[in-house]
One Martini backbone bead per residue (centre of mass of N, CA, C, O) as a GRO file, in nm:
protein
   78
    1UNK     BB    1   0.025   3.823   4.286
    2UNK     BB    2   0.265   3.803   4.097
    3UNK     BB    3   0.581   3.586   4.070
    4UNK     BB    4   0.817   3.619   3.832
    5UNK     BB    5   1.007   3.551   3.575
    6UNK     BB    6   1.203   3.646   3.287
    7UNK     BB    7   1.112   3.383   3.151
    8UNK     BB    8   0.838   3.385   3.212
    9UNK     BB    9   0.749   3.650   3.067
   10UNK     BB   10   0.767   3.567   2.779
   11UNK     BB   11   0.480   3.426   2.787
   12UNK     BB   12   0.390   3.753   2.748
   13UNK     BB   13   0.358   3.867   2.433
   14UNK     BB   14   0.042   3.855   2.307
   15UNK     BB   15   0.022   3.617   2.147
   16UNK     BB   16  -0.190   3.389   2.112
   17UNK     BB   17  -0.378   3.487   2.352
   18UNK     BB   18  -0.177   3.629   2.522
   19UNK     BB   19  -0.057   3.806   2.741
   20UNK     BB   20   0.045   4.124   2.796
   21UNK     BB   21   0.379   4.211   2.925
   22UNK     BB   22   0.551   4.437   3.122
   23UNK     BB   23   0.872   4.568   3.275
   24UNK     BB   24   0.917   4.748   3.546
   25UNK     BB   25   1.112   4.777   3.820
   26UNK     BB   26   0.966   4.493   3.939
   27UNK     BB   27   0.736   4.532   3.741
   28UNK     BB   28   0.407   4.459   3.643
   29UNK     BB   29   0.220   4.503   3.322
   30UNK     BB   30  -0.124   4.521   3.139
   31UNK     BB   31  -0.144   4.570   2.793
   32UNK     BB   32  -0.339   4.428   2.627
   33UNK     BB   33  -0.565   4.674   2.554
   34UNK     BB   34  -0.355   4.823   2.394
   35UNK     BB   35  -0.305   4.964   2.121
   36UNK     BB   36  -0.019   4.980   2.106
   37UNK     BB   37   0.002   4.644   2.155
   38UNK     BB   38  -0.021   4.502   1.899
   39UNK     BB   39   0.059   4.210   1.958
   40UNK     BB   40   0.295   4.246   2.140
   41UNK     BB   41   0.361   4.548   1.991
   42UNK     BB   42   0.558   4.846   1.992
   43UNK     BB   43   0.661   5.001   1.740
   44UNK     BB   44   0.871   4.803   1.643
   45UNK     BB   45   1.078   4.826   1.920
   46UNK     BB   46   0.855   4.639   2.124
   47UNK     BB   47   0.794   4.368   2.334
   48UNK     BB   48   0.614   4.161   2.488
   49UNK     BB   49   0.801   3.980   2.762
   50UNK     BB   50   0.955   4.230   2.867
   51UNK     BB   51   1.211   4.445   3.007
   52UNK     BB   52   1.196   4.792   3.047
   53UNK     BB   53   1.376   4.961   3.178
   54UNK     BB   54   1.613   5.093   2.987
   55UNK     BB   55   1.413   5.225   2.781
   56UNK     BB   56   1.222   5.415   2.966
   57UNK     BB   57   1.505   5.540   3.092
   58UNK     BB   58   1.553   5.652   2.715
   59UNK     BB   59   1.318   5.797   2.686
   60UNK     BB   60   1.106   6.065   2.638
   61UNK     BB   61   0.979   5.896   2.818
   62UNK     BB   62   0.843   5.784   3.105
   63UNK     BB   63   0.642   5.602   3.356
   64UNK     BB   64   0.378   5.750   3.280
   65UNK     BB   65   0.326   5.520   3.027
   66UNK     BB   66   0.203   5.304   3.298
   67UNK     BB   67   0.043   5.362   3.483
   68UNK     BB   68  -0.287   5.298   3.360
   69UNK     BB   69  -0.198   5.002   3.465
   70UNK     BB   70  -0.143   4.704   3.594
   71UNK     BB   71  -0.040   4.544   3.854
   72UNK     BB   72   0.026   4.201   3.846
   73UNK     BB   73   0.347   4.205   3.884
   74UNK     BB   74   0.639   4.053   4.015
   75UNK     BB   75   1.019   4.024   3.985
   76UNK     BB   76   1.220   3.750   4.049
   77UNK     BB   77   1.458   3.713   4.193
   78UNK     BB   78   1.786   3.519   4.090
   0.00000   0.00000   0.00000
């Protein structure tokens, strides 16, 4: 598992090739094949390489729409 900080996330911002990352309550999440997630940009209004708990967390739904990602690491305490 990785263990990167909120600095290190934004390099997984889904552009040029890399890995689309978010986090929510100190997990990482790769949406990478989503198609949702296209070029790590998500409905115009959420970009991949950021923490995304505050967002999801005031949004009409839940944790439950990244359930289906794969956790592949945790945000490092700062």
């Amino acid at each position: 598992m990785l263990e990167i900080s909120l600095e290190e996330l934004k390099k997984y911002n889904g552009k040029n090739g890399n890995k689309a990352y978010v986090a929510y309550k100190e997990s990482i999440y790769d949406v990478t094949e989503s198609s949702l997630w296209d070029e790590g940009e998500h409905q115009a209004s959420h970009s991949a390489g950021e923490d995304l708990t505050a967002e999801i967390d005031l949004a009409p739904h839940g944790i439950e729409v990244l359930k289906g990602f794969l956790v592949v690491g945790h945000l490092k305490n700062n």
